[in-house]
């Protein structure tokens, strides 16, 4: 009897631990989720980029998109300046540099965009999700040692 409870409890914990989390939607600068004219900016889960600030206003936290939990942002349309950085790898004892990027993008009303790290040039790109065209590319502006300091975008 105890063995059956143990097996049932173990299976329950294992199955709940493997369930994908819900998609995180983060409104930026007062943008409404229900607004039909708002822009949806999704972060690619295979090649994520960290969105750190929009129009020089830092976001309250850093959300890392992964296959377990993907994040997207809701913004107002128009000209936007995005402060981005790459995702450092998780082993803290190897010296590593944080790459900081600046991106200027003109976001169309009701647009859906995908923000991802491009493979070969290793720079962030903004892709129109409907037309699959590159809308904007990030420019490397800083590359500090990760233990030394954070990004300086200006």
Short mmCIF file of C-alpha atoms in Angstrom, two decimals:
data_model
loop_
_atom_site.label_atom_id
_atom_site.label_comp_id
_atom_site.label_asym_id
_atom_site.label_seq_id
_atom_site.Cartn_x
_atom_site.Cartn_y
_atom_site.Cartn_z
CA UNK A 1 0.00 0.00 0.00
CA UNK A 2 2.79 2.44 0.87
CA UNK A 3 4.66 1.49 -2.27
CA UNK A 4 1.61 2.34 -4.42
CA UNK A 5 1.30 5.75 -2.76
CA UNK A 6 5.00 6.37 -3.28
CA UNK A 7 4.76 5.48 -6.97
CA UNK A 8 1.64 7.61 -7.43
CA UNK A 9 3.23 10.58 -5.67
CA UNK A 10 6.46 10.23 -7.67
CA UNK A 11 4.56 10.09 -10.98
CA UNK A 12 2.45 13.10 -10.04
CA UNK A 13 5.50 15.19 -9.14
CA UNK A 14 7.38 14.08 -12.26
CA UNK A 15 4.50 14.86 -14.60
CA UNK A 16 3.82 18.28 -13.10
CA UNK A 17 7.53 19.11 -13.25
CA UNK A 18 7.62 18.40 -16.99
CA UNK A 19 4.59 20.48 -17.95
CA UNK A 20 5.40 23.59 -19.96
CA UNK A 21 4.61 26.83 -18.20
CA UNK A 22 2.20 29.37 -19.60
CA UNK A 23 3.35 32.01 -22.03
CA UNK A 24 4.48 35.17 -20.25
CA UNK A 25 3.04 38.39 -21.68
CA UNK A 26 4.66 41.59 -20.44
CA UNK A 27 3.01 44.97 -21.13
CA UNK A 28 5.55 47.75 -21.67
CA UNK A 29 5.01 51.44 -20.93
CA UNK A 30 1.28 51.16 -20.29
CA UNK A 31 0.39 49.17 -23.40
CA UNK A 32 -2.87 47.28 -23.01
CA UNK A 33 -3.11 43.56 -23.77
CA UNK A 34 -6.62 43.97 -25.22
CA UNK A 35 -5.66 46.88 -27.50
CA UNK A 36 -6.01 45.73 -31.12
CA UNK A 37 -3.49 48.33 -32.31
CA UNK A 38 -0.77 47.21 -29.89
CA UNK A 39 2.39 45.56 -31.15
CA UNK A 40 3.29 42.02 -30.05
CA UNK A 41 7.03 41.37 -29.78
CA UNK A 42 7.84 37.69 -29.23
CA UNK A 43 11.24 36.38 -28.15
CA UNK A 44 12.54 33.34 -30.02
CA UNK A 45 12.94 30.39 -27.66
CA UNK A 46 15.72 28.70 -29.66
CA UNK A 47 17.89 31.82 -30.08
CA UNK A 48 16.77 34.18 -27.29
CA UNK A 49 17.75 37.79 -26.78
CA UNK A 50 17.23 39.71 -23.55
CA UNK A 51 15.12 42.85 -23.92
CA UNK A 52 16.49 45.18 -21.25
CA UNK A 53 14.84 48.53 -22.04
CA UNK A 54 12.47 50.27 -24.45
CA UNK A 55 13.03 53.94 -25.27
CA UNK A 56 15.69 54.19 -22.54
CA UNK A 57 13.23 52.99 -19.85
CA UNK A 58 14.57 49.89 -18.14
CA UNK A 59 12.19 46.97 -17.79
CA UNK A 60 11.52 45.88 -14.20
CA UNK A 61 13.08 42.44 -14.61
CA UNK A 62 14.93 40.24 -17.04
CA UNK A 63 12.79 37.54 -18.61
CA UNK A 64 14.68 34.73 -20.35
CA UNK A 65 12.65 32.91 -22.98
CA UNK A 66 13.12 29.18 -23.16
CA UNK A 67 11.16 26.21 -24.39
CA UNK A 68 9.71 25.82 -20.90
CA UNK A 69 8.41 29.40 -20.81
CA UNK A 70 8.29 31.83 -23.70
CA UNK A 71 7.90 35.56 -23.19
CA UNK A 72 6.37 38.19 -25.40
CA UNK A 73 6.01 41.93 -24.94
CA UNK A 74 3.13 44.25 -25.80
CA UNK A 75 4.21 47.73 -26.92
CA UNK A 76 2.75 50.86 -28.44
CA UNK A 77 3.40 51.20 -32.19
CA UNK A 78 5.89 53.70 -33.62
CA UNK A 79 9.62 54.39 -33.56
CA UNK A 80 11.25 52.48 -30.70
CA UNK A 81 14.78 52.19 -29.38
CA UNK A 82 15.45 48.74 -27.91
CA UNK A 83 18.30 47.97 -25.53
CA UNK A 84 19.23 44.32 -25.89
CA UNK A 85 21.83 41.89 -24.64
CA UNK A 86 22.75 38.31 -25.35
CA UNK A 87 22.10 35.51 -22.89
CA UNK A 88 25.27 34.56 -21.01
CA UNK A 89 25.89 30.89 -20.48
CA UNK A 90 25.20 29.48 -17.05
CA UNK A 91 28.65 28.36 -15.88
CA UNK A 92 29.86 31.26 -13.70
CA UNK A 93 33.52 30.29 -13.28
CA UNK A 94 34.59 30.85 -16.87
CA UNK A 95 35.26 34.46 -17.84
CA UNK A 96 32.66 35.68 -20.28
CA UNK A 97 31.66 38.91 -21.92
CA UNK A 98 28.15 40.30 -22.10
CA UNK A 99 27.32 41.71 -25.53
CA UNK A 100 25.08 44.77 -25.49
CA UNK A 101 23.15 45.90 -28.55
CA UNK A 102 21.13 48.93 -29.61
CA UNK A 103 18.28 48.55 -32.09
CA UNK A 104 16.12 51.22 -33.76
CA UNK A 105 12.82 49.82 -35.02
CA UNK A 106 9.66 51.25 -36.53
CA UNK A 107 6.84 49.05 -35.22
CA UNK A 108 3.61 49.04 -37.20
CA UNK A 109 0.24 49.07 -35.43
CA UNK A 110 -1.17 45.57 -34.83
CA UNK A 111 2.16 44.10 -35.92
CA UNK A 112 3.66 40.84 -34.70
CA UNK A 113 7.42 40.61 -34.55
CA UNK A 114 9.97 37.98 -33.60
CA UNK A 115 13.15 39.07 -31.83
CA UNK A 116 16.00 36.58 -32.08
CA UNK A 117 19.77 36.24 -32.15
CA UNK A 118 20.88 35.67 -35.74
CA UNK A 119 23.20 32.73 -36.25
CA UNK A 120 26.23 33.68 -38.30
CA UNK A 121 26.80 37.37 -37.52
CA UNK A 122 25.67 36.87 -33.87
CA UNK A 123 23.55 39.99 -33.71
CA UNK A 124 19.91 40.42 -32.78
CA UNK A 125 17.39 40.82 -35.57
CA UNK A 126 13.74 41.84 -35.54
CA UNK A 127 11.63 39.84 -37.98
CA UNK A 128 8.11 40.62 -39.15
CA UNK A 129 6.22 37.46 -38.17
CA UNK A 130 3.69 37.78 -41.02
CA UNK A 131 6.03 38.55 -43.93
CA UNK A 132 9.20 36.89 -42.52
CA UNK A 133 11.29 39.93 -43.45
CA UNK A 134 14.04 41.43 -41.33
CA UNK A 135 12.81 44.80 -40.07
CA UNK A 136 15.79 45.89 -37.96
CA UNK A 137 19.21 44.70 -36.83
CA UNK A 138 20.98 45.41 -33.58
CA UNK A 139 24.34 47.18 -33.41
CA UNK A 140 26.97 46.12 -30.87
CA UNK A 141 27.64 49.05 -28.54
CA UNK A 142 29.38 47.48 -25.53
CA UNK A 143 31.05 44.22 -24.49
CA UNK A 144 31.93 44.31 -20.78
CA UNK A 145 33.31 41.45 -18.73
CA UNK A 146 30.24 40.04 -17.01
CA UNK A 147 31.66 40.37 -13.47
CA UNK A 148 33.01 43.86 -14.08
CA UNK A 149 29.83 45.82 -14.86
CA UNK A 150 26.59 45.89 -16.78
CA UNK A 151 25.88 47.27 -20.22
CA UNK A 152 26.42 50.89 -21.19
CA UNK A 153 24.13 51.61 -24.10
CA UNK A 154 24.88 55.33 -24.29
#
